[in-house]
């Protein structure tokens, strides 16, 4: 048990913080000061009014609390805390209950420490496999990221501690992250890069949202009013405070007007002076300042109950939870039957790889946790296998190791393998390969490691590869040389014991990929558009990131999104799809029976994908609509239900700028991965017929499609033989109907005059809107 004190304590009882009254008692100078940090981690107090300061701290996968003034990049040590698996691993569980439990444990540690806001989770999309911070993000799919992210937030905040949803928004690379402009169209933003944030906000209401460093279409996120006010608060109903990423503010006065409430860390008074100067010059209104101050004070008020009653944190219990989460996160990519290594039935096992005894359990940068302990896989395997285990380091973690050292390590590994029935080879990315602050330059494993694998396979060894990495790596060149591949990501401080449990069959692999493994880097959707040039990165792939891209291009992949094997097998049957609500916001229930047809208990992740073959706009081949996790004993069956909400069928309509579910047929695919579809059904939805606003500049096609303006125009055109032949002929008609009506009306002999178009359009549109209501 641990309870560590800190100078951040409540200065007044929680019920004494009357935010409305306090705003009226503050001077303009005090208000401006409240909008920035007092040091690296804490807000600014106003002692004369009893307003205390609150502590914000890193911690998306474990608390990184620096009791004194510290740094944001993890260069200085933090107090010990339990290091859980990072987001890349946790997302592979697809388990909202587990994510909530991990969040609650981190919240409990934060509360005991006196931390009021945990800076996380990060729900940015994995646009490119090379993003150096992919280990800290959940998925390439916004629904999966948003769903598990919301569960994590609910877990943390159940302890009276807030979260900071980050990095808002379109922060998908580390290269030039503080200045690059992510140039992306609105439909792509709405359907890919914003939905995870939206789901967390609407389902979990995080106390804060953290703006990102980058620009979006030329505007810094920290001063983007469309993003921070119109979308976040207006469209989604966010009620908390917006905090800057550390050092993300460009023009403080513009940021206040945009809706950024708290600048972190302390700017040494610069931000305060800029706010005061802007108010006095009339550039910034007092109302904007008061609104931001109110939100900061509401944050302070929310923190008071937990600060007054911190409780304690059971670190041993949290370590056990970290081990459970690690075991659930690993993904068995392939297995020819060599796994599990069942006790006495397995002969000598050679464990090869420095990563087996020197684990890489977390990523680098601001999320680096000082763990309470670290379990390596090698000691756990030695405890289980005893004298039947031999170990060889096999390689150095330094790519620049001398050639003679590399050769000696390889020879030692080959000698160990000759005496073994099975070789368990630990491969992965060293710290230098991926971290916050820089992007990867390739997807390869270190050359020492792949050369060792080839040498072992050439020597006839039966090799089980255990991967340790924060983002996908290229496996296609060597996967056929391995009898099994266990992807363990970065598994936190208890990962070593979890890996041993999985290899030995004490735990059954149940993770499913939250990101696609391409055959090669050149196949990935961001190629040519990542990381950009001249201060801009063009999101040229649009909607097609991750599996959406590989499906649309019919590309073979190494391992598809959602993939993962088990030591047991599951059968799907008796699919039933029921439309619960129809119309503009449809709701559909998918039910099926899942049966464990193997000899071990296990977890199955049931994935439901939706297709829209009749859409009026381009849509991905399929999109994840919902999912569920079921645990079954051997031979057991269970009915599983997955509800698909309206967003599973809607797209962001570019002409009416809102979400729309069109009428027509939709496909429902149920599978064990995006490419392992077991059951299919088709449904018909009434949806919503959308008629875009009609103007004189609308095309002839749009006019003809309008329910009120279309029939009379069609009658006029059909009454004129020349016009009828021009607009309805099979070939030329397509071209003519694509011309704006205003321009075609200027043609000699056209039966409708340009002068009548504006009035006709306005009248028809108004009549339709009135009738639609």
XYZ file of C-alpha atoms in Angstrom:
773
model
C 0.000 0.000 0.000
C 1.231 3.513 -0.673
C 0.112 7.030 0.024
C 2.527 9.741 -1.005
C 1.947 13.337 0.040
C 2.397 16.343 -2.178
C 2.038 20.102 -1.634
C -0.988 20.183 -3.938
C -3.804 20.090 -1.398
C -7.275 21.612 -1.252
C -7.265 25.097 0.249
C -11.012 25.256 0.772
C -13.731 22.631 1.217
C -15.173 21.471 -2.098
C -18.598 22.946 -1.423
C -17.029 26.359 -0.781
C -15.929 26.784 -4.402
C -18.772 28.877 -5.809
C -17.427 29.287 -9.324
C -19.900 31.946 -10.416
C -19.213 34.090 -7.373
C -15.466 33.663 -7.681
C -15.419 34.870 -11.289
C -17.079 38.093 -10.144
C -14.500 38.609 -7.368
C -11.405 38.094 -9.494
C -9.486 41.029 -10.917
C -8.715 41.019 -14.629
C -5.071 40.311 -13.792
C -6.019 37.326 -11.652
C -8.266 36.009 -14.396
C -5.470 36.201 -16.938
C -3.096 34.430 -14.542
C -5.580 31.616 -13.969
C -5.491 30.808 -17.675
C -1.890 29.541 -17.455
C 0.093 27.151 -15.312
C 2.002 28.236 -12.222
C 4.856 25.826 -13.001
C 5.414 22.816 -15.217
C 2.534 20.704 -13.936
C 0.147 22.811 -11.839
C -2.517 25.409 -12.363
C -2.277 28.852 -10.812
C -3.773 29.442 -7.350
C -5.416 32.636 -6.099
C -4.744 32.469 -2.396
C -6.797 35.501 -1.350
C -9.965 33.774 -2.612
C -9.047 30.278 -1.461
C -8.518 28.951 -4.974
C -5.965 26.158 -4.829
C -3.830 24.737 -7.588
C -4.337 21.314 -9.109
C -1.760 18.919 -10.490
C -1.878 17.566 -14.033
C 0.425 14.661 -14.827
C 1.291 12.312 -17.674
C -0.155 8.853 -17.416
C -1.952 7.227 -20.370
C -0.647 3.792 -19.300
C 0.662 4.526 -15.831
C 1.161 7.599 -13.705
C 4.284 9.644 -14.494
C 4.155 12.025 -11.567
C 7.120 14.297 -10.947
C 6.524 15.690 -7.457
C 8.742 18.700 -8.054
C 8.955 20.767 -11.207
C 9.878 18.418 -14.012
C 9.825 17.944 -17.744
C 7.251 16.790 -20.255
C 9.443 14.499 -22.336
C 10.311 11.984 -19.643
C 13.967 12.912 -19.400
C 13.754 13.284 -15.626
C 12.676 10.519 -13.272
C 9.168 10.302 -11.883
C 7.883 8.682 -8.709
C 7.349 4.904 -9.005
C 3.977 3.769 -10.364
C 2.616 0.645 -12.008
C 3.403 0.615 -15.738
C 0.475 -0.962 -17.559
C 0.577 -2.059 -21.204
C 0.325 1.012 -23.470
C -2.598 1.709 -25.774
C -1.277 -0.312 -28.723
C -1.424 -3.405 -26.535
C -4.595 -2.664 -24.588
C -6.567 -2.009 -27.771
C -5.751 -5.542 -28.879
C -7.916 -6.867 -26.044
C -11.011 -5.153 -27.533
C -12.292 -5.434 -23.952
C -14.044 -2.360 -22.570
C -14.399 -3.854 -19.088
C -10.674 -4.507 -18.856
C -9.871 -0.998 -20.119
C -12.150 0.453 -17.449
C -10.409 -1.579 -14.740
C -6.974 -0.417 -15.894
C -8.232 3.169 -15.957
C -9.625 2.843 -12.441
C -6.281 1.543 -11.155
C -4.394 4.461 -12.712
C -7.007 6.832 -11.288
C -6.567 5.306 -7.854
C -2.796 5.830 -7.998
C -3.290 9.399 -9.205
C -5.721 10.149 -6.390
C -3.357 8.726 -3.772
C -0.560 10.880 -5.174
C -2.632 14.059 -5.272
C -2.770 14.243 -9.075
C -6.077 15.671 -10.298
C -5.812 15.132 -14.067
C -4.168 12.232 -15.892
C -2.953 13.349 -19.322
C -4.457 10.672 -21.526
C -5.681 8.673 -23.294
C -4.444 9.334 -26.810
C -7.002 8.351 -29.446
C -5.290 9.591 -32.605
C -5.526 7.334 -35.628
C -2.648 5.165 -36.780
C -2.444 6.705 -40.218
C 1.065 5.438 -40.958
C 2.920 2.505 -39.421
C 5.929 4.797 -39.050
C 4.455 7.257 -36.561
C 6.857 7.197 -33.638
C 4.043 7.500 -31.130
C 1.837 4.683 -32.415
C 2.529 2.708 -29.242
C 0.574 5.373 -27.347
C -2.476 5.248 -29.656
C -5.139 2.566 -29.838
C -5.993 1.746 -33.421
C -6.334 2.521 -37.104
C -10.106 2.301 -36.646
C -12.006 5.188 -34.998
C -14.799 3.056 -33.562
C -12.439 0.705 -31.768
C -10.249 3.572 -30.534
C -13.218 5.610 -29.344
C -14.935 2.706 -27.612
C -11.935 1.506 -25.617
C -10.858 5.118 -25.015
C -14.240 5.948 -23.481
C -13.982 2.902 -21.216
C -10.544 3.998 -20.024
C -11.784 7.530 -19.288
C -14.760 6.219 -17.337
C -12.412 4.051 -15.308
C -10.027 6.843 -14.385
C -12.797 9.317 -13.607
C -14.607 6.810 -11.395
C -11.886 7.606 -8.873
C -12.635 11.336 -8.749
C -9.662 12.090 -11.000
C -9.953 13.674 -14.426
C -8.496 12.743 -17.794
C -7.195 14.754 -20.727
C -8.274 13.338 -24.072
C -5.478 13.906 -26.586
C -4.116 15.015 -29.029
C -6.968 16.996 -30.568
C -6.746 16.683 -33.560
C -5.162 15.204 -36.717
C -1.878 14.655 -34.862
C -0.689 11.530 -36.652
C 3.057 11.996 -36.867
C 5.994 13.273 -34.849
C 7.908 14.861 -37.732
C 7.529 18.644 -37.398
C 4.663 17.956 -35.010
C 4.742 21.454 -33.507
C 4.313 23.226 -36.822
C 3.186 20.925 -39.629
C -0.182 21.573 -41.229
C -2.346 18.487 -41.616
C -4.219 19.268 -44.814
C -7.366 17.168 -44.790
C -10.908 17.537 -46.136
C -13.864 17.802 -43.767
C -15.450 14.485 -44.652
C -12.214 12.661 -43.866
C -11.879 14.575 -40.605
C -15.435 13.796 -39.588
C -15.357 10.108 -40.527
C -11.787 9.120 -39.606
C -9.876 11.581 -37.430
C -12.579 13.061 -35.191
C -14.973 10.172 -34.358
C -12.801 8.606 -31.648
C -12.662 11.960 -29.858
C -16.387 12.421 -30.386
C -17.248 9.023 -28.918
C -15.125 9.584 -25.816
C -16.602 13.052 -25.290
C -20.223 12.017 -25.752
C -19.974 8.760 -23.796
C -17.538 9.659 -21.023
C -17.207 13.495 -20.765
C -13.482 13.712 -19.953
C -12.670 16.576 -17.599
C -10.311 18.082 -20.169
C -9.396 17.792 -23.829
C -5.809 18.513 -24.865
C -5.247 20.355 -28.117
C -2.455 19.142 -30.355
C 0.637 21.009 -31.533
C -0.005 20.875 -35.252
C -1.996 23.040 -37.611
C -5.108 21.758 -39.343
C -5.522 23.188 -42.826
C -3.187 25.986 -41.859
C -4.691 26.886 -38.460
C -2.993 25.898 -35.216
C -5.207 23.530 -33.245
C -4.668 25.709 -30.172
C -6.454 28.612 -31.839
C -8.896 26.823 -34.121
C -12.338 28.053 -33.047
C -14.090 25.723 -35.477
C -12.377 22.765 -33.797
C -12.422 23.816 -30.133
C -15.781 25.576 -29.991
C -17.977 24.771 -32.980
C -17.226 21.041 -33.157
C -16.065 20.082 -29.668
C -18.573 22.098 -27.676
C -21.270 22.913 -30.204
C -21.621 19.619 -32.058
C -20.543 17.235 -29.301
C -21.601 19.016 -26.110
C -18.225 18.959 -24.354
C -18.556 20.525 -20.914
C -14.975 20.492 -19.651
C -11.854 22.590 -20.115
C -9.524 22.611 -23.102
C -5.853 22.493 -22.112
C -2.920 22.968 -24.432
C -0.336 20.345 -25.049
C 2.817 21.514 -23.316
C 4.057 24.433 -25.403
C 1.344 24.187 -28.075
C 0.042 27.773 -27.773
C 1.038 30.151 -30.564
C -1.048 33.336 -30.099
C -2.469 33.214 -26.573
C -5.178 35.789 -27.182
C -6.425 34.001 -30.307
C -6.371 30.730 -28.383
C -8.621 32.146 -25.653
C -11.119 33.337 -28.233
C -10.977 29.951 -29.968
C -11.878 28.126 -26.763
C -8.536 27.073 -25.284
C -8.890 27.633 -21.543
C -5.635 26.569 -19.906
C -2.138 27.087 -21.288
C 0.449 24.632 -19.987
C 3.079 24.794 -18.716
C 3.760 28.207 -17.185
C 4.782 30.714 -19.833
C 6.617 32.864 -17.293
C 3.915 35.524 -17.456
C 3.995 35.978 -21.239
C 0.560 34.475 -21.772
C -0.893 36.624 -18.988
C 0.510 39.814 -20.518
C -0.779 38.941 -23.965
C -4.283 38.282 -22.650
C -4.298 41.556 -20.697
C -2.975 43.569 -23.642
C -5.563 42.004 -25.972
C -8.445 42.815 -23.616
C -7.286 46.405 -23.134
C -6.902 46.908 -26.882
C -10.326 45.438 -27.594
C -8.897 42.503 -29.553
C -10.191 40.018 -26.954
C -13.447 40.350 -25.062
C -13.817 40.084 -21.296
C -16.631 37.607 -21.960
C -14.180 35.232 -23.662
C -11.809 35.539 -20.716
C -14.580 34.959 -18.175
C -15.760 31.880 -20.029
C -12.265 30.370 -19.982
C -11.796 31.293 -16.314
C -15.102 29.645 -15.459
C -14.001 26.409 -17.084
C -10.654 26.424 -15.273
C -12.380 27.046 -11.933
C -14.868 24.273 -12.630
C -11.899 21.968 -13.177
C -10.415 23.060 -9.852
C -13.769 22.499 -8.152
C -14.111 18.965 -9.567
C -10.717 18.076 -8.135
C -11.473 19.087 -4.540
C -13.268 15.967 -3.210
C -10.437 13.614 -4.217
C -7.787 16.006 -2.895
C -9.577 16.101 0.442
C -9.760 12.292 0.659
C -6.925 10.717 -1.282
C -7.126 7.184 -0.026
C -4.367 4.764 -0.993
C -3.351 2.586 -3.920
C -2.741 -1.158 -3.773
C 0.279 -1.459 -6.034
C 0.532 -5.228 -5.722
C -3.047 -5.621 -6.906
C -2.322 -3.230 -9.744
C 0.725 -5.267 -10.762
C -1.481 -8.343 -10.925
C -3.965 -6.429 -13.072
C -1.103 -5.316 -15.321
C -0.138 -8.966 -15.782
C -3.718 -9.910 -16.644
C -3.962 -7.042 -19.127
C -0.639 -8.000 -20.689
C -1.739 -11.607 -21.209
C -4.995 -10.446 -22.790
C -3.152 -7.997 -25.087
C -0.824 -10.429 -26.858
C -1.868 -11.611 -30.323
C -1.002 -15.072 -31.616
C -0.369 -14.314 -35.283
C 0.437 -17.818 -36.488
C 0.949 -21.237 -34.946
C 1.599 -24.622 -36.540
C 0.815 -26.385 -33.278
C 4.151 -25.804 -31.541
C 2.422 -23.642 -28.939
C 1.631 -23.965 -26.153
C 4.788 -25.469 -24.674
C 2.902 -27.833 -22.381
C 5.030 -28.592 -19.351
C 6.811 -31.942 -19.283
C 5.639 -32.794 -22.798
C 8.163 -30.302 -24.154
C 11.834 -31.219 -24.148
C 14.690 -28.736 -23.931
C 13.739 -25.179 -24.815
C 16.292 -22.656 -26.000
C 15.293 -19.113 -25.110
C 17.214 -16.772 -27.382
C 17.255 -12.989 -27.470
C 18.435 -10.170 -25.257
C 14.868 -8.890 -25.056
C 13.951 -12.002 -23.060
C 16.001 -10.755 -20.109
C 16.102 -7.025 -20.892
C 12.485 -6.354 -21.829
C 11.300 -3.259 -23.613
C 8.009 -2.756 -21.814
C 7.021 0.812 -22.741
C 7.618 3.544 -25.287
C 9.783 6.622 -24.957
C 8.824 10.199 -24.188
C 6.252 11.825 -21.974
C 4.478 8.567 -21.131
C 7.537 6.873 -19.662
C 6.660 5.428 -16.266
C 9.110 4.700 -13.454
C 7.868 1.176 -12.722
C 7.485 -0.293 -9.265
C 9.195 -3.424 -10.627
C 9.822 -5.066 -14.005
C 9.246 -8.743 -14.738
C 11.297 -10.250 -17.556
C 10.185 -13.331 -19.471
C 13.439 -15.241 -18.980
C 13.247 -15.677 -15.173
C 9.571 -16.643 -15.420
C 10.367 -19.301 -18.024
C 13.343 -20.536 -16.017
C 11.113 -20.986 -12.974
C 8.755 -23.137 -15.021
C 11.195 -25.116 -17.154
C 14.180 -25.388 -14.839
C 17.105 -27.294 -16.303
C 15.213 -27.895 -19.545
C 15.836 -24.245 -20.482
C 19.035 -22.934 -22.038
C 19.554 -19.262 -22.800
C 21.596 -17.288 -25.286
C 21.484 -13.524 -25.808
C 21.768 -13.964 -29.574
C 22.205 -10.307 -30.496
C 23.056 -6.885 -29.082
C 20.428 -4.185 -28.700
C 22.880 -1.738 -30.264
C 22.898 -1.801 -34.072
C 26.477 -0.546 -33.994
C 27.837 -3.468 -31.983
C 31.231 -4.721 -33.262
C 31.039 -7.435 -35.895
C 33.009 -9.932 -33.791
C 30.575 -9.474 -30.885
C 27.604 -10.032 -33.195
C 29.178 -13.189 -34.625
C 29.957 -14.566 -31.163
C 26.412 -13.979 -29.964
C 24.987 -15.698 -33.042
C 27.277 -18.712 -32.615
C 26.225 -19.017 -28.976
C 22.561 -18.984 -30.006
C 23.134 -21.664 -32.671
C 24.852 -23.869 -30.135
C 21.920 -23.491 -27.735
C 19.457 -24.288 -30.507
C 21.223 -27.517 -31.460
C 20.507 -28.898 -27.999
C 16.842 -27.854 -27.973
C 13.550 -29.185 -29.244
C 12.111 -25.690 -29.622
C 13.720 -22.254 -29.872
C 11.777 -19.334 -28.391
C 13.300 -16.313 -30.106
C 12.573 -12.862 -28.698
C 12.750 -10.184 -31.382
C 11.679 -6.566 -31.383
C 12.409 -2.891 -31.672
C 14.950 -1.313 -29.311
C 14.200 2.037 -27.648
C 16.128 3.903 -30.324
C 13.701 2.773 -33.033
C 10.458 4.404 -31.835
C 9.558 7.148 -29.391
C 7.692 10.388 -28.977
C 9.562 13.119 -30.814
C 10.537 11.316 -34.021
C 9.062 8.949 -36.573
C 10.461 5.627 -37.701
C 12.231 5.514 -41.050
C 11.309 1.923 -41.925
C 9.283 -1.072 -40.737
C 12.156 -3.537 -40.432
C 13.406 -5.357 -37.381
C 17.090 -4.741 -36.594
C 19.275 -6.595 -39.118
C 21.100 -8.526 -36.378
C 17.802 -10.041 -35.310
C 16.505 -11.103 -38.715
C 19.917 -12.529 -39.613
C 19.825 -14.600 -36.417
C 16.352 -15.917 -37.244
C 17.488 -16.949 -40.704
C 20.550 -18.691 -39.270
C 18.483 -20.599 -36.721
C 15.942 -21.647 -39.358
C 18.710 -22.705 -41.742
C 20.105 -24.872 -38.952
C 16.775 -26.677 -38.736
C 15.506 -25.155 -35.520
C 11.787 -25.031 -34.831
C 11.441 -21.350 -33.982
C 8.748 -19.560 -32.007
C 9.110 -15.799 -32.486
C 8.010 -13.492 -29.672
C 7.726 -9.926 -30.983
C 8.114 -6.803 -28.848
C 7.298 -3.541 -30.608
C 5.061 -0.515 -30.277
C 3.816 -0.533 -33.848
C 3.690 -2.968 -36.725
C 6.865 -4.367 -38.231
C 7.534 -6.100 -41.512
C 7.109 -9.855 -41.004
C 6.483 -11.122 -44.538
C 10.165 -11.751 -45.450
C 10.660 -14.163 -42.550
C 7.277 -15.378 -41.271
C 7.535 -18.670 -43.185
C 10.706 -19.460 -41.245
C 8.814 -19.349 -37.936
C 6.603 -22.103 -36.540
C 4.686 -19.547 -34.494
C 4.627 -15.787 -33.994
C 3.351 -14.212 -30.790
C 2.941 -10.424 -31.058
C 3.331 -9.043 -27.529
C 3.604 -5.319 -28.317
C 4.936 -3.465 -25.271
C 3.357 -5.136 -22.275
C 4.197 -2.967 -19.285
C 6.043 -3.953 -16.153
C 4.296 -7.331 -15.711
C 4.670 -8.418 -19.319
C 7.413 -10.958 -18.715
C 5.240 -13.159 -16.535
C 2.332 -12.770 -18.953
C 4.468 -13.910 -21.909
C 5.575 -16.985 -19.957
C 1.935 -17.755 -19.121
C 1.016 -17.578 -22.803
C 3.918 -19.654 -24.081
C 3.355 -22.357 -21.469
C -0.409 -22.507 -21.956
C -1.304 -21.140 -18.536
C -3.096 -18.363 -20.401
C -4.834 -18.622 -23.762
C -3.962 -15.930 -26.329
C -7.030 -13.770 -26.948
C -5.713 -10.531 -28.456
C -6.903 -9.385 -31.873
C -5.042 -6.919 -34.073
C -6.145 -3.309 -33.765
C -4.019 -2.438 -36.794
C -3.198 -4.157 -40.075
C 0.177 -5.786 -40.735
C 0.954 -4.955 -44.389
C 3.243 -7.151 -46.426
C 5.614 -4.247 -46.873
C 5.818 -0.546 -46.127
C 5.265 0.335 -49.766
C 1.710 -1.021 -49.546
C 0.588 1.348 -46.787
C -1.953 4.103 -47.553
C 0.141 7.089 -46.466
C 3.000 6.351 -48.840
C 3.942 9.572 -50.619
C 1.864 11.627 -48.202
C 3.858 11.017 -45.005
C 5.429 12.874 -43.292
C 4.945 15.697 -45.784
C 7.111 18.490 -47.056
C 7.470 22.251 -46.836
C 5.469 22.379 -43.604
C 2.437 20.501 -44.955
C 1.327 16.881 -44.860
C -1.419 16.022 -47.338
C -3.939 13.405 -46.248
C -4.294 12.277 -49.838
C -5.590 8.803 -48.973
C -8.728 10.402 -47.547
C -11.025 7.878 -45.876
C -8.811 4.943 -46.767
C -6.525 4.322 -43.828
C -5.732 0.912 -42.385
C -7.925 -1.981 -43.494
C -10.134 0.411 -45.464
C -7.186 0.969 -47.828
C -6.150 -2.665 -48.166
C -9.752 -3.723 -48.806
C -10.348 -1.016 -51.393
C -7.164 -1.963 -53.256
C -7.758 -5.726 -52.808
C -4.224 -5.957 -51.435
C -2.899 -9.026 -49.709
C -1.704 -8.299 -46.189
C 0.541 -10.184 -43.790
C -2.126 -10.220 -41.059
C -5.471 -8.415 -41.326
C -7.156 -6.045 -38.913
C -8.949 -8.004 -36.197
C -6.845 -11.144 -36.685
C -5.715 -13.325 -33.793
C -5.473 -17.039 -33.101
C -6.191 -19.025 -29.949
C -5.342 -22.358 -28.380
C -8.993 -23.236 -28.906
C -11.450 -22.767 -31.778
C -14.804 -21.017 -32.084
C -17.823 -21.650 -34.276
C -20.374 -18.986 -35.269
C -24.006 -19.872 -36.052
C -27.666 -18.771 -36.038
C -27.236 -15.184 -37.172
C -30.222 -12.895 -36.630
C -30.241 -9.228 -37.654
C -33.136 -7.057 -36.451
C -33.828 -3.422 -37.265
C -34.746 -1.799 -33.945
C -35.128 1.769 -35.246
C -35.296 2.959 -38.825
C -35.181 6.360 -40.468
C -32.497 9.039 -40.128
C -30.938 7.356 -37.064
C -31.228 3.591 -37.551
C -30.371 1.083 -34.849
C -29.787 -2.585 -35.561
C -29.271 -5.600 -33.298
C -26.989 -8.404 -34.473
C -27.265 -11.694 -32.590
C -25.453 -14.990 -33.079
C -24.378 -18.072 -31.192
C -20.683 -18.556 -30.473
C -19.491 -22.037 -29.482
C -16.091 -22.973 -28.105
C -15.353 -26.070 -30.191
C -11.911 -26.719 -28.699
C -10.546 -28.200 -25.490
C -9.554 -25.025 -23.625
C -11.404 -22.051 -22.226
C -10.852 -18.873 -24.211
C -12.016 -15.415 -25.238
C -13.431 -14.654 -28.669
C -13.808 -11.182 -30.177
C -16.916 -11.070 -32.366
C -16.536 -8.345 -34.995
C -19.397 -6.875 -37.019
C -18.644 -5.018 -40.254
C -21.131 -2.978 -42.300
C -21.169 -2.515 -46.075
C -23.110 0.085 -48.061
C -23.162 -1.069 -51.697
C -25.777 1.489 -52.818
C -24.261 4.688 -51.449
C -24.425 7.879 -53.481
C -20.881 8.711 -52.355
C -17.710 6.675 -52.236
C -17.543 4.570 -49.094
C -15.019 2.011 -47.857
C -15.706 -1.619 -48.763
C -16.588 -2.293 -45.136
C -16.297 -0.562 -41.789
C -16.303 -1.861 -38.243
C -19.797 -1.258 -36.884
C -19.527 -2.917 -33.493
C -17.935 -5.762 -31.561
C -18.241 -7.882 -28.466
C -15.979 -10.072 -26.334
C -17.187 -13.407 -24.978
C -15.407 -15.848 -22.635
C -16.362 -19.507 -23.021
C -15.371 -22.747 -21.377
C -14.508 -25.659 -23.668
C -17.661 -26.918 -25.357
C -19.817 -24.045 -24.132
C -22.074 -21.868 -26.276
C -23.424 -18.373 -25.713
C -25.722 -16.025 -27.551
C -23.849 -12.813 -28.332
C -25.569 -9.535 -29.186
C -23.909 -6.528 -30.794
C -25.913 -3.359 -31.300
C -25.087 -1.188 -34.280
C -25.818 2.492 -33.704
C -26.773 5.041 -36.348
C -23.166 5.962 -37.072
C -22.508 2.410 -38.285
C -24.679 3.225 -41.322
C -24.131 6.970 -41.742
C -21.570 9.011 -43.620
C -20.733 12.705 -43.434
C -22.731 14.150 -46.302
C -20.559 16.748 -48.050
C -23.503 18.724 -49.456
C -25.594 19.110 -46.303
C -22.667 18.954 -43.811
C -24.168 16.435 -41.402
C -24.436 12.706 -40.807
C -26.796 10.861 -43.138
C -27.970 7.252 -43.434
C -29.287 6.818 -46.946
C -32.128 4.446 -47.786
C -31.285 1.108 -49.325
C -29.519 -2.189 -48.764
C -26.757 -2.652 -46.223
C -24.636 -5.720 -45.664
C -23.850 -7.062 -42.202
C -20.749 -9.238 -41.943
C -19.818 -11.082 -38.750
C -16.349 -12.487 -38.432
C -13.232 -13.258 -36.431
C -11.312 -10.610 -38.377
C -11.919 -8.164 -41.195
C -11.021 -10.942 -43.632
C -12.387 -13.946 -41.765
C -16.107 -13.421 -42.270
C -18.167 -16.294 -40.853
C -21.780 -15.105 -41.286
C -23.481 -12.546 -43.526
C -26.896 -10.943 -43.821
C -28.525 -8.108 -45.711
C -30.979 -5.539 -44.397
C -33.075 -2.811 -45.983
C -33.193 0.558 -44.226
C -35.582 3.419 -44.902
C -32.840 5.817 -43.920
C -33.235 9.433 -44.949
C -33.648 10.945 -48.381
C -31.415 13.990 -48.530
C -32.171 16.763 -50.960
C -29.338 19.307 -51.057
C -30.165 22.999 -51.253
C -31.145 24.010 -54.766
C -29.606 27.064 -56.421
C -29.375 28.454 -59.916
C -25.861 27.004 -60.050
C -26.991 23.470 -59.222
C -26.529 21.042 -62.090
C -29.337 20.014 -64.378
C -29.100 16.565 -62.757
C -29.654 18.105 -59.305
C -32.631 20.090 -60.548
C -34.180 17.022 -62.132
C -33.665 15.050 -58.891
C -35.367 17.688 -56.744
C -38.828 16.409 -55.693
C -40.569 19.737 -56.388
C -38.456 21.511 -58.999
C -37.653 18.350 -60.949
C -41.023 17.356 -62.428
C -41.855 20.720 -64.056
C -38.340 21.077 -65.452
C -38.458 17.561 -66.850
C -41.834 18.312 -68.457
C -40.464 21.449 -70.082
C -37.411 19.648 -71.429
C -39.372 16.668 -72.707
C -41.871 19.000 -74.447
C -39.059 20.409 -76.568
C -37.774 17.698 -78.965
C -34.347 19.297 -79.312
C -33.928 19.638 -75.555
C -35.221 16.140 -74.932
C -32.744 14.688 -77.366
C -29.952 16.678 -75.811
C -30.627 15.960 -72.108
C -32.034 12.433 -72.131
C -30.048 10.729 -74.894
C -28.017 7.781 -73.508
C -24.555 9.225 -74.218
C -24.707 12.995 -74.547
C -27.339 13.341 -71.840
C -24.875 12.449 -69.080
C -22.603 15.282 -70.143
C -25.402 17.804 -70.536
C -27.046 17.036 -67.199
C -23.739 17.705 -65.448
C -23.769 21.368 -66.546
C -24.983 23.974 -64.015
C -28.484 25.040 -65.010
C -27.598 28.752 -64.927
C -25.036 28.226 -67.676
C -27.192 25.999 -69.831
C -30.042 28.518 -69.528
C -27.910 30.995 -71.475
C -27.834 28.690 -74.501
C -30.005 29.860 -77.425
C -33.456 28.291 -77.424
C -33.280 26.789 -73.928
C -36.880 26.675 -72.610
C -36.059 28.133 -69.174
C -34.657 31.678 -68.790
C -31.774 32.500 -66.456
C -33.801 35.318 -64.922
C -36.358 32.852 -63.547
C -33.893 30.439 -61.996
C -33.095 32.152 -58.672
C -36.723 32.632 -57.777
C -37.673 29.148 -58.914
C -34.866 27.582 -56.903
C -35.666 29.521 -53.742
C -39.394 28.813 -54.021
C -38.935 25.083 -54.639
C -36.358 24.713 -51.893
C -38.448 26.597 -49.325
C -41.547 24.599 -50.170
C -39.661 21.329 -49.855
C -38.090 22.252 -46.493
C -41.464 23.326 -45.140
C -43.054 20.084 -46.284
C -40.183 17.997 -44.897
C -40.783 19.421 -41.443
